[in-house]
Coordinates of C-alpha atoms and ligand atoms in Angstrom, one line a residue:
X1 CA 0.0 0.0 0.0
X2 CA 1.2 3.6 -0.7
X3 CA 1.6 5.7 2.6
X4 CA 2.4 9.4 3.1
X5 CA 5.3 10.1 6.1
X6 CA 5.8 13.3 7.9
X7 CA 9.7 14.0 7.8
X8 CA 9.7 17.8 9.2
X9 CA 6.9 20.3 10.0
X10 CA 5.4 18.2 12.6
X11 CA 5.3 20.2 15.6
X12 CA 7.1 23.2 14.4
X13 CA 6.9 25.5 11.4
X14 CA 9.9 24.3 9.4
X15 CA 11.8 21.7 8.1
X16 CA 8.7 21.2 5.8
X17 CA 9.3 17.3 4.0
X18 CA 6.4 15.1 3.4
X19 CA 7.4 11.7 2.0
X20 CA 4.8 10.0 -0.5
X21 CA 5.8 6.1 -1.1
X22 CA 4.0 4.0 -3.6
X23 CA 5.3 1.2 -1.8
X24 CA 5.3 -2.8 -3.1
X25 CA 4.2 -1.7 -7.1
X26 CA 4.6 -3.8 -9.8
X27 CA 7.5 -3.6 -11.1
X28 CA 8.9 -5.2 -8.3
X29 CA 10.9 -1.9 -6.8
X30 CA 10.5 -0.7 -3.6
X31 CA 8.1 2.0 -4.8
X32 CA 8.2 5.2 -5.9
X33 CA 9.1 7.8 -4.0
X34 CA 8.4 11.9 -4.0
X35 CA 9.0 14.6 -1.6
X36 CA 6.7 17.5 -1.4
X37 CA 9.3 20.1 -0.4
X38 CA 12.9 19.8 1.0
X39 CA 12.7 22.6 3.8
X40 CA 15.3 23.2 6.4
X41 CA 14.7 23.0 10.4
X42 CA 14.9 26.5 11.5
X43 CA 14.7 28.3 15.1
X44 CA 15.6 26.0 17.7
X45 CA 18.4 23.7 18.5
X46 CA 16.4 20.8 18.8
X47 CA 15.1 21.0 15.6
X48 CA 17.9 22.5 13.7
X49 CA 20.2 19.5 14.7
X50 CA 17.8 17.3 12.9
X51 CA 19.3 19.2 9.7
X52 CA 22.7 17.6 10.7
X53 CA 20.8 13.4 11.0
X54 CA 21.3 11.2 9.0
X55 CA 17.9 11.3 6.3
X56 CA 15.5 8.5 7.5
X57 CA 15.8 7.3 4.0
X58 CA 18.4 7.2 1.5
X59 CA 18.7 10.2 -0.6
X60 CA 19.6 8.2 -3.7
X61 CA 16.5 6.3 -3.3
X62 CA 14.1 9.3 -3.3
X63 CA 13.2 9.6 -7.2
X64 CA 11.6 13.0 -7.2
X65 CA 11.1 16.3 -5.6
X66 CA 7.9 18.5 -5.7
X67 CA 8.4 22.0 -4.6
X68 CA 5.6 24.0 -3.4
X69 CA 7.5 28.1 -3.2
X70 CA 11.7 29.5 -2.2
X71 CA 10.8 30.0 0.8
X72 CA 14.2 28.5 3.0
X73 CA 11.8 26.2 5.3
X74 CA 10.3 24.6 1.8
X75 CA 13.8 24.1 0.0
X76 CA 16.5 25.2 2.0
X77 CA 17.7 21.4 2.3
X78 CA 17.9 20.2 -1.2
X79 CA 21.2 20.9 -1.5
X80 CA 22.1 18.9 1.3
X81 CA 19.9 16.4 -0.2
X82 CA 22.0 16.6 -3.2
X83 CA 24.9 16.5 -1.6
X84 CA 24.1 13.1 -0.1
X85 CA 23.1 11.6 -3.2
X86 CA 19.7 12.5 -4.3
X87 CA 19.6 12.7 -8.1
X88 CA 16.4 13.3 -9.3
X89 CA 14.1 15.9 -10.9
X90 CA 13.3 18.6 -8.8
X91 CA 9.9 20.2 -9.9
X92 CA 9.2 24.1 -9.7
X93 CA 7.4 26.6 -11.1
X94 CA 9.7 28.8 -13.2
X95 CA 9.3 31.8 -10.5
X96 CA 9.6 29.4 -7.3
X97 CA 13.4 28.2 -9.6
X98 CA 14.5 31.9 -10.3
X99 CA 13.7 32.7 -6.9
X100 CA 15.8 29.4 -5.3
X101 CA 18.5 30.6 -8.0
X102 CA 19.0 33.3 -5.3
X103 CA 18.3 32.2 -2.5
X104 CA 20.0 29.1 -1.7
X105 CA 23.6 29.8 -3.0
X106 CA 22.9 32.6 -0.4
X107 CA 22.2 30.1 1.9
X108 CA 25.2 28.0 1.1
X109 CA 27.0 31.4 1.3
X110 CA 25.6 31.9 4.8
X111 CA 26.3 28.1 6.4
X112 CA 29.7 28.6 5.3
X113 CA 30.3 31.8 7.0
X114 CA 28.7 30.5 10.3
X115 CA 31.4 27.7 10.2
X116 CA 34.0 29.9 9.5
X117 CA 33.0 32.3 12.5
X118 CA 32.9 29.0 15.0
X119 CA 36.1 28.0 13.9
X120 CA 37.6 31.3 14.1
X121 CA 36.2 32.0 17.6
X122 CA 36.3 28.2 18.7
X123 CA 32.3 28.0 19.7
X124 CA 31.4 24.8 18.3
X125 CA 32.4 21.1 19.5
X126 CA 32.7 20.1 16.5
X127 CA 36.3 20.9 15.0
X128 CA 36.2 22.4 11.9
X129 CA 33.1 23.2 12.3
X130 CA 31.3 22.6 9.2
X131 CA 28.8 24.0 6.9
X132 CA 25.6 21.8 6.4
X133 CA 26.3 22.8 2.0
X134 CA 28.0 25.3 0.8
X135 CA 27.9 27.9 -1.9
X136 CA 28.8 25.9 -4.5
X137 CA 26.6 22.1 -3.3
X138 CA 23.7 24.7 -3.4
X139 CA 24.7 26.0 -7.2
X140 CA 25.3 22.3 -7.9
X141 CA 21.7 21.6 -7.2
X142 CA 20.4 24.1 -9.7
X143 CA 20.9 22.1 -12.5
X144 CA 18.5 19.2 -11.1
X145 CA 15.6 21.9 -11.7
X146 CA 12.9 21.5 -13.9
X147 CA 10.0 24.0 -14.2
X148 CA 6.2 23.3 -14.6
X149 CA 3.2 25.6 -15.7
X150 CA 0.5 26.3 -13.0
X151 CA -2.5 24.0 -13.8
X152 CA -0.2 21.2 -16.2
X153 CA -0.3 17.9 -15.3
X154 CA 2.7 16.4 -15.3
X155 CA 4.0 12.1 -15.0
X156 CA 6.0 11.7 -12.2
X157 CA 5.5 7.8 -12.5
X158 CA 2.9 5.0 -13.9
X159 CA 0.9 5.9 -11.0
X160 CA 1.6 8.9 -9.7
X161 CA 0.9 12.9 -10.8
X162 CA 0.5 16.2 -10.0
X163 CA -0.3 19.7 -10.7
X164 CA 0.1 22.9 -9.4
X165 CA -2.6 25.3 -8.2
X166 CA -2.3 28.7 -7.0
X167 CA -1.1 29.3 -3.2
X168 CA -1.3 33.2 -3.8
X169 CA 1.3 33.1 -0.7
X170 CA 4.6 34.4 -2.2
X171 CA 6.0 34.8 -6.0
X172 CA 5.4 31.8 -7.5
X173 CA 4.2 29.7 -4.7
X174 CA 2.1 27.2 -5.5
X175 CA -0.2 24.3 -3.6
X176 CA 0.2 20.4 -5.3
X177 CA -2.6 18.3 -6.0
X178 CA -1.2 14.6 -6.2
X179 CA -3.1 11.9 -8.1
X180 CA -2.5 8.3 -7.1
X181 CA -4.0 5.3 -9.2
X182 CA -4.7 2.7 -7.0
X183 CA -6.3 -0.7 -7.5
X184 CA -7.9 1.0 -10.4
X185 CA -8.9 4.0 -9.2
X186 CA -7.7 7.7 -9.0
X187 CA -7.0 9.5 -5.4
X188 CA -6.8 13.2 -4.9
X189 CA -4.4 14.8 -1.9
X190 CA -3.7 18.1 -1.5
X191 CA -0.3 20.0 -0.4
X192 CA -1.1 23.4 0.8
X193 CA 2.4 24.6 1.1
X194 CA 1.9 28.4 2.6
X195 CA -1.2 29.9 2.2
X196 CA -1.4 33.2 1.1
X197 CA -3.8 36.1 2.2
X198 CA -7.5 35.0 1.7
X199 CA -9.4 38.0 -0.3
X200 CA -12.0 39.6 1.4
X201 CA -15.3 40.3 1.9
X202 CA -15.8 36.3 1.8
X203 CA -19.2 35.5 3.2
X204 CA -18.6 33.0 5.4
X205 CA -17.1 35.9 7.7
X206 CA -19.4 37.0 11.1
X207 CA -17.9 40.2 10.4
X208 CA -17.8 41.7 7.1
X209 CA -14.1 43.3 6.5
X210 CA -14.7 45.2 2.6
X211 CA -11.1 47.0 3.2
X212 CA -9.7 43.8 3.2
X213 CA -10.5 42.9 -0.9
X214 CA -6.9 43.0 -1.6
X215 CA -5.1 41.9 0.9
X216 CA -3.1 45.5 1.3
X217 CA 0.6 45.7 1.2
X218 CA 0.8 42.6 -1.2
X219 CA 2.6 43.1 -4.8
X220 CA 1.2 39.5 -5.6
X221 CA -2.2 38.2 -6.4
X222 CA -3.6 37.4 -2.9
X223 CA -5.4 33.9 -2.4
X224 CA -5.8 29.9 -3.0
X225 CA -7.4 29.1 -5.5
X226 CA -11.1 27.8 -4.4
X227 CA -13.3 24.7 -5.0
X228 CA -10.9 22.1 -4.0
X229 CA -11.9 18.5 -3.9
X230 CA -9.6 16.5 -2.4
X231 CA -9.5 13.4 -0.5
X232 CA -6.7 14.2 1.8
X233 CA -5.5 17.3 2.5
X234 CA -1.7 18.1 4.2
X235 CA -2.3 21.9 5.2
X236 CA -0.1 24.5 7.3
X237 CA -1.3 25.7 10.6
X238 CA 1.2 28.9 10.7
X239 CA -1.7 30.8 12.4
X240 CA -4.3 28.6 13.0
X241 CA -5.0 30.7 16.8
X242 CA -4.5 34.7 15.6
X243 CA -6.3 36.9 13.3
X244 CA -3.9 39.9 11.4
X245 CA -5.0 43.4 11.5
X246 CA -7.0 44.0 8.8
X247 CA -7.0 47.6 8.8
X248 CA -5.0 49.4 5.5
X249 CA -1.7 49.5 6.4
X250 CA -1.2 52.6 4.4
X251 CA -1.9 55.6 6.6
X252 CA -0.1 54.5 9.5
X253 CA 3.1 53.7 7.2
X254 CA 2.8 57.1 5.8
X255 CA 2.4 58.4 9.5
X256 CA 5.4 56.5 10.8
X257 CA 7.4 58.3 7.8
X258 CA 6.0 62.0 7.9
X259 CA 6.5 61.6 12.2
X260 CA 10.3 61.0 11.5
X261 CA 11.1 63.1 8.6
X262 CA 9.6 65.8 10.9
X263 CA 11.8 64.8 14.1
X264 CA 14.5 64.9 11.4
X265 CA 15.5 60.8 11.7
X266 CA 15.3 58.2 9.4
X267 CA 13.5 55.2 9.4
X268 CA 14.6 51.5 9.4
X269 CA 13.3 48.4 8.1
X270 CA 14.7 45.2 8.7
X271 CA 13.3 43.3 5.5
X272 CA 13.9 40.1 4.5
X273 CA 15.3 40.5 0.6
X274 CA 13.2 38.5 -1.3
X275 CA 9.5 39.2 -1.4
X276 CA 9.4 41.7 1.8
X277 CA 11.8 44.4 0.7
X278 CA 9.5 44.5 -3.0
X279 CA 6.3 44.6 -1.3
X280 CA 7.5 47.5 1.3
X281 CA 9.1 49.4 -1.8
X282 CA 5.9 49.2 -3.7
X283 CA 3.8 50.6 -0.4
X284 CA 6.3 52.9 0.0
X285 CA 5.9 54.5 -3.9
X286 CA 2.4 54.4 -3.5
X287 CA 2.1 56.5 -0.5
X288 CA 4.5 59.1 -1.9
X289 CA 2.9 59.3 -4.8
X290 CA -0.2 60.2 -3.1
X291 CA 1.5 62.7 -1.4
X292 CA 0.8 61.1 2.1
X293 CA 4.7 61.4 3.0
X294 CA 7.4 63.3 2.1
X295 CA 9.5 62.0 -0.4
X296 CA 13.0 61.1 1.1
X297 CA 15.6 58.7 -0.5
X298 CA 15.2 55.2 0.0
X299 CA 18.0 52.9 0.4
X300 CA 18.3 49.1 -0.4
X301 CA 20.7 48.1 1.6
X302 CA 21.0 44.4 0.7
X303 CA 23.2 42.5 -2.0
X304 CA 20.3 40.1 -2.8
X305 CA 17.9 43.3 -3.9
X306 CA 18.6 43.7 -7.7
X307 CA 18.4 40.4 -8.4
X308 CA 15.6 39.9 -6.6
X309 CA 13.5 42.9 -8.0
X310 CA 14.4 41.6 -11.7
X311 CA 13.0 38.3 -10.5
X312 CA 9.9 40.3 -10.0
X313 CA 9.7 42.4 -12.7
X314 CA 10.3 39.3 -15.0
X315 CA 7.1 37.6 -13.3
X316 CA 4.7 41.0 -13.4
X317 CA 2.0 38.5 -14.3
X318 CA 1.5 37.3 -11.8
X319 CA 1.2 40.4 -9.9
X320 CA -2.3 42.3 -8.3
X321 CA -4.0 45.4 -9.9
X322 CA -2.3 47.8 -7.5
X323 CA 1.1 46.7 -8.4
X324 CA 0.6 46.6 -12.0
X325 CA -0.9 49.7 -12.2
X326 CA 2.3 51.0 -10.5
X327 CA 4.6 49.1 -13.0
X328 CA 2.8 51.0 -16.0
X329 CA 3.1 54.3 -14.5
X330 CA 6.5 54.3 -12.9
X331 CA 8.7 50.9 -14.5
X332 CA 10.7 48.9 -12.3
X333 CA 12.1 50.4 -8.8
X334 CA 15.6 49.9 -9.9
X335 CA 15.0 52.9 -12.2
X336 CA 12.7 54.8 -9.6
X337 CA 14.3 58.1 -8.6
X338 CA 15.0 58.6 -5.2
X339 CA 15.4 54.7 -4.4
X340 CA 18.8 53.9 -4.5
X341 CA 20.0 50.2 -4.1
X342 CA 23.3 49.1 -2.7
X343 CA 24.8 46.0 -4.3
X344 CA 27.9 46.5 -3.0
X345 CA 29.8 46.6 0.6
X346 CA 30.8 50.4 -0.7
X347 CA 27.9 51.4 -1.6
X348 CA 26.3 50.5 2.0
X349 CA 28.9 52.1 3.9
X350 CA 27.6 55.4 2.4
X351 CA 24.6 54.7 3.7
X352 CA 25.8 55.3 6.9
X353 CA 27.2 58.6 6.1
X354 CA 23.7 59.7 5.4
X355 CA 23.0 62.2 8.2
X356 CA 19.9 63.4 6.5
X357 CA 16.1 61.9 6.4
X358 CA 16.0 58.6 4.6
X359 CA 14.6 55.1 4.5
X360 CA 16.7 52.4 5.1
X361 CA 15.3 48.6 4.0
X362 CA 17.9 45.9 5.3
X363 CA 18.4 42.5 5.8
X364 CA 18.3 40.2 7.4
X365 CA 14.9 40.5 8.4
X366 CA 15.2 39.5 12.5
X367 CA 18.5 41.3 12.8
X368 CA 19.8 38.3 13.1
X369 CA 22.8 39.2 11.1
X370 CA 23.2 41.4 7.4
X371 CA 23.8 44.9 6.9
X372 CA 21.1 45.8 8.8
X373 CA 22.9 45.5 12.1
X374 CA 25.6 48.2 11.1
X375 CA 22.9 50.8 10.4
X376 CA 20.9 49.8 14.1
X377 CA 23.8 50.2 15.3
X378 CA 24.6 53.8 14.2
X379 CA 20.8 54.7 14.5
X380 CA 19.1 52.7 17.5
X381 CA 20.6 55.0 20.5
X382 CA 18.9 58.7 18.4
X383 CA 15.6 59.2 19.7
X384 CA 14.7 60.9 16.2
X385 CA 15.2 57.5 14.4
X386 CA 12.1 55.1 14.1
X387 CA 12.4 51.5 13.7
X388 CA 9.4 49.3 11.6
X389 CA 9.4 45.4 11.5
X390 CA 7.1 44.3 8.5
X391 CA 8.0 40.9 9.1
X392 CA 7.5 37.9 12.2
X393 CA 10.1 38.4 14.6
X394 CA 11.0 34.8 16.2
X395 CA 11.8 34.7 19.7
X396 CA 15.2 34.7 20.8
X397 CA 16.2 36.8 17.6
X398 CA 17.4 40.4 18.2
X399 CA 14.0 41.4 16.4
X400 CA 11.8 40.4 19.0
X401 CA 14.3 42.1 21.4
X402 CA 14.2 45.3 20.2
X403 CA 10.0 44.6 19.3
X404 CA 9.5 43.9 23.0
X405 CA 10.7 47.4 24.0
X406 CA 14.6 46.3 25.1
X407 CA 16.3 49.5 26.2
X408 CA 19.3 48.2 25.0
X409 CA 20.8 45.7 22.6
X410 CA 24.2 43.7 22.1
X411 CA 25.5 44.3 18.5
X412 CA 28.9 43.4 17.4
X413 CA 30.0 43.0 21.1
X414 CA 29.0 46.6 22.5
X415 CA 25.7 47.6 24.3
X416 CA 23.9 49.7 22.0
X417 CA 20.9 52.1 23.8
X418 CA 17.9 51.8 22.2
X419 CA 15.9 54.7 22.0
X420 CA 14.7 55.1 18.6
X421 CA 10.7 54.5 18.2
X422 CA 10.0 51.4 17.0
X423 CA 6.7 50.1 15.8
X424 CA 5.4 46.6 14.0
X425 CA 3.4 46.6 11.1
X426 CA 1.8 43.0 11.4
X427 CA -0.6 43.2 8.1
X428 CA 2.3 42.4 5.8
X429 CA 2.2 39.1 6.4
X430 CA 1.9 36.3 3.9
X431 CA -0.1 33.6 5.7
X432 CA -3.7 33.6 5.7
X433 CA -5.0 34.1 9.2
X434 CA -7.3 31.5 11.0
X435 CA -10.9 33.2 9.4
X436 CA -8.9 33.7 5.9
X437 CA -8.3 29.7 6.3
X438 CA -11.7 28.8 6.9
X439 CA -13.0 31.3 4.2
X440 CA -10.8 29.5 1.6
X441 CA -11.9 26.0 3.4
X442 CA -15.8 26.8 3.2
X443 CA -15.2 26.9 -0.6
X444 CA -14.4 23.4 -0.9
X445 CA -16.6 21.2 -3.5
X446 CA -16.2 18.7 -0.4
X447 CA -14.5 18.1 2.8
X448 CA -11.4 15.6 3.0
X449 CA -11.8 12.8 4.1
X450 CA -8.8 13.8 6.6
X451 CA -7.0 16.7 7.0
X452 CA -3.4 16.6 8.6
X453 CA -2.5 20.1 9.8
X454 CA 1.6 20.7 9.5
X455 CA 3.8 24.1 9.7
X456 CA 2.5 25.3 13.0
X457 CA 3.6 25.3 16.9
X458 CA 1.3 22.7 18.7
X459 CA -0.1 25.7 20.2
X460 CA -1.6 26.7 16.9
X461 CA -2.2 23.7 14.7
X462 CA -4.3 22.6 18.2
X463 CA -6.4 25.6 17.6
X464 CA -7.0 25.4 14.4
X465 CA -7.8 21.5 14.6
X466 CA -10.5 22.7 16.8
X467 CA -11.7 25.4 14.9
X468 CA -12.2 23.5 11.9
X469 CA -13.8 20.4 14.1
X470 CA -16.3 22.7 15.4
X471 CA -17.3 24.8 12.6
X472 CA -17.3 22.6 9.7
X473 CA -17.6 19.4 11.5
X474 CA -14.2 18.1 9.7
X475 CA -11.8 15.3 10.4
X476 CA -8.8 17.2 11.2
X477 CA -5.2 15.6 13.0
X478 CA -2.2 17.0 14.0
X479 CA 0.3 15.2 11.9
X480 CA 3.2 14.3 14.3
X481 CA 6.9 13.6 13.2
X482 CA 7.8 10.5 11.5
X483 CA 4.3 9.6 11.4
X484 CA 2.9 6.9 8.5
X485 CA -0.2 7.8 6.9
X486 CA -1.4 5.0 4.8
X487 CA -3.4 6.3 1.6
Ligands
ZN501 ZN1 6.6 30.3 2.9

């Protein structure tokens, strides 16, 4: 019998690896076996040593990978996967491959600097330390890529396919419906992936929220696509117990900015690169355009930007109304005046000799390392400055810290005051919330027969479990790690 094992996101939000087996087929191999999504263990210890086990099965004998979006927790391991031996396809959607192009030779870029630093400064117990891949494993992997269209169905083996369906969670992202043949029939399961932002009004809702249509700070179409029909459905939990503001984000951005332009401070955004830093730059026109702020230079301070706002501009498609509508009228924001991006270590060093009004967008995202840390450093102990997170700030990472009101902070060994303003702007997020998931959820042709909920702290795939038990009257489990579903 075929089965479906949980190898990561049980329990916790990454690591995201789901393991379907066509076990004991005809032709007498040990099945055929697919991955839906290679992610890394992020956040804690406990879980980020599991990136360092040995895989439960041998890579060599997986035959294919099906990737749902970039995003680090969905692919981040491949090219350790590679590196062990895997040698198969790896399917994407041409976005979700351009995007990884970046991103995980970045990655590679960043293990390999972590080792050096614990080898240099003699942390670890293990000596040399050692990157989990580096640079060059993960531009190795790149060539195993192969892209596939939204909505084409495509072989993976006599009785196996699948085809991708619209996440509307990040560039590219993408749910995949799998179709099994069995004993001569055909079974549907569903891989969520991410979820994007549910649009609004959706009548299912006890509260009507009309200035939530488009879900506002997003550069890409918001939303799964509905009417789904599966049998079986793997879906993420992320924030299965909270509910985002749902207010527009605009006027309070364009507050933030005029209040520190008028103290005469700048404002800082830790952003992650990809995704983040285009959707706050796109916000950011918008509002100055309209003449809700002043108009002050804007620094990109990151050397993933360019590339990533070309990855962007190459897949306009694919973005909303707003955004295209700014794309027609202004072009791309490399060539926007006034924004200024900063490829090089040079270039960001300038930044710092800015002593006028500006907006500086940095990586990494939860200051937990990147150029952003040299300009919160030079900015965090002026009482005219104003910090804004757009992003989830994981606890632990200096990003919470200086979100929780910390008066001061340790970068680069010294105490650094903080006493700039800081504020967090919560609706950029790109996870529908727990009434966006049962919006999307009430639109199905029928319920699954089960529904394992992955990619959330127990905390919130419990919630959600019992949200969905009680309002639609679902099967719903908590998929736990290792576990063997047999389909
Ligand atoms: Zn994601």
């Amino acid at each position: 019998m075929a089965y479906l094992q949980f190898l990561g996101a049980a329990g916790t939000v990454t690591g995201s690896k789901h393991l379907i087996n066509t076990a004991g087929n005809s032709d007498g191999r040990q099945g055929f076996q697919v991955l839906i999504d290679c992610g890394l263990f992020q956040g804690r210890k406990e879980w980020r040593e599991r990136n360092w086990q040995e895989p439960p099965i041998p890579p060599g004998q997986i035959d294919a990978i099906v990737l749902t979006h970039a995003h680090l927790d969905h692919s981040g391991y491949i090219p350790r996967l590679v590196r062990q031996g895997f040698q198969g396809p790896i399917y994407a959607t041409a976005a979700t491959i351009d995007l990884c192009a970046v991103m995980l030779p970045d990655s590679g870029h960043l293990q390999e600097e972590e080792a050096h630093f614990h080898n240099k400064k003699g942390t670890s117990k293990h000596r040399p330390a050692l990157p989990l891949y580096t640079l060059q494993d993960a531009e190795d992997c790149l060539r195993l890529f192969q892209p596939v269209g939204f909505g084409e169905m495509k072989q993976l083996s006599k009785e196996l396919s699948f085809r991708f369906v619209h996440a509307g969670h990040i560039l590219g992202s993408c749910m995949v419906e799998l179709f099994l043949q069995q004993n001569g029939k055909q079974h549907k399961f569903l891989f969520t992936g991410d979820i994007g932002r549910v649009p609004l009004p959706c009548p299912t809702f006890e509260v009507p929220r009309p200035d939530a249509a488009q879900a506002p700070g997003r550069v890409v179409h918001a939303g799964p696509e509905p009417g789904e029909d599966a049998e079986l459905m793997v879906m993420e939990s992320t924030y299965g117990n909270r509910v985002h503001p749902h207010e527009d984000v605009r006027p309070q951005l364009a507050q933030l900015i005029s209040d520190t332009v008028h103290r005469g401070g700048s404002v800082i955004v830790p952003a992650f690169a990809v995704e983040r830093t285009q959707k706050f730059l796109f916000m950011t026109k918008e509002i100055m355009e309209s003449g809700t702020c002043p108009r002050v230079p804007v620094f990109v301070d990151s050397p993933m930007a360019i590339k990533a706002v070309e990855i962007f501009m190459k897949y306009s498609s694919e973005f909303n109304d707003d955004a295209r509508k700014l794309v027609n009228k202004y072009g791309s924001p490399l060539t926007w005046e006034g924004f200024h991006f900063a490829a090089k270590q040079e270039e960001s060093r300038k930044i710092n000799d800015a002593h006028y009004p500006c907006i500086i967008v940095s990586s990494s995202g939860m200051v937990t390392g990147g150029r952003v840390l040299h300009h919160l450093l030079q900015r965090l102990p002026d009482p005219r400055n104003q910090v804004i997170f757009i992003g989830f700030q994981s606890p632990g990472t200096r990003g919470e810290i200086i979100k929780n009101g910390a008066r001061s902070l340790r970068i680069f060994s010294q105490d650094v005051a903080i006493r700039a303003h800081v504020a967090a702007l919560e609706q950029f997020s790109d996870h529908a919330d727990t009434e966006e998931l049962l919006c999307w959820l009430k639109s199905f042709r029928q319920p699954p027969r089960t529904t394992f909920l992955v990619h959330g702290e127990s905390e919130a795939a419990q919630q959600l479990q019992q949200t969905i038990s009680l309002k639609l009257g679902w099967k719903v489990d908590i998929a736990q790690w290792m576990q063997k579903v047999v389909l």
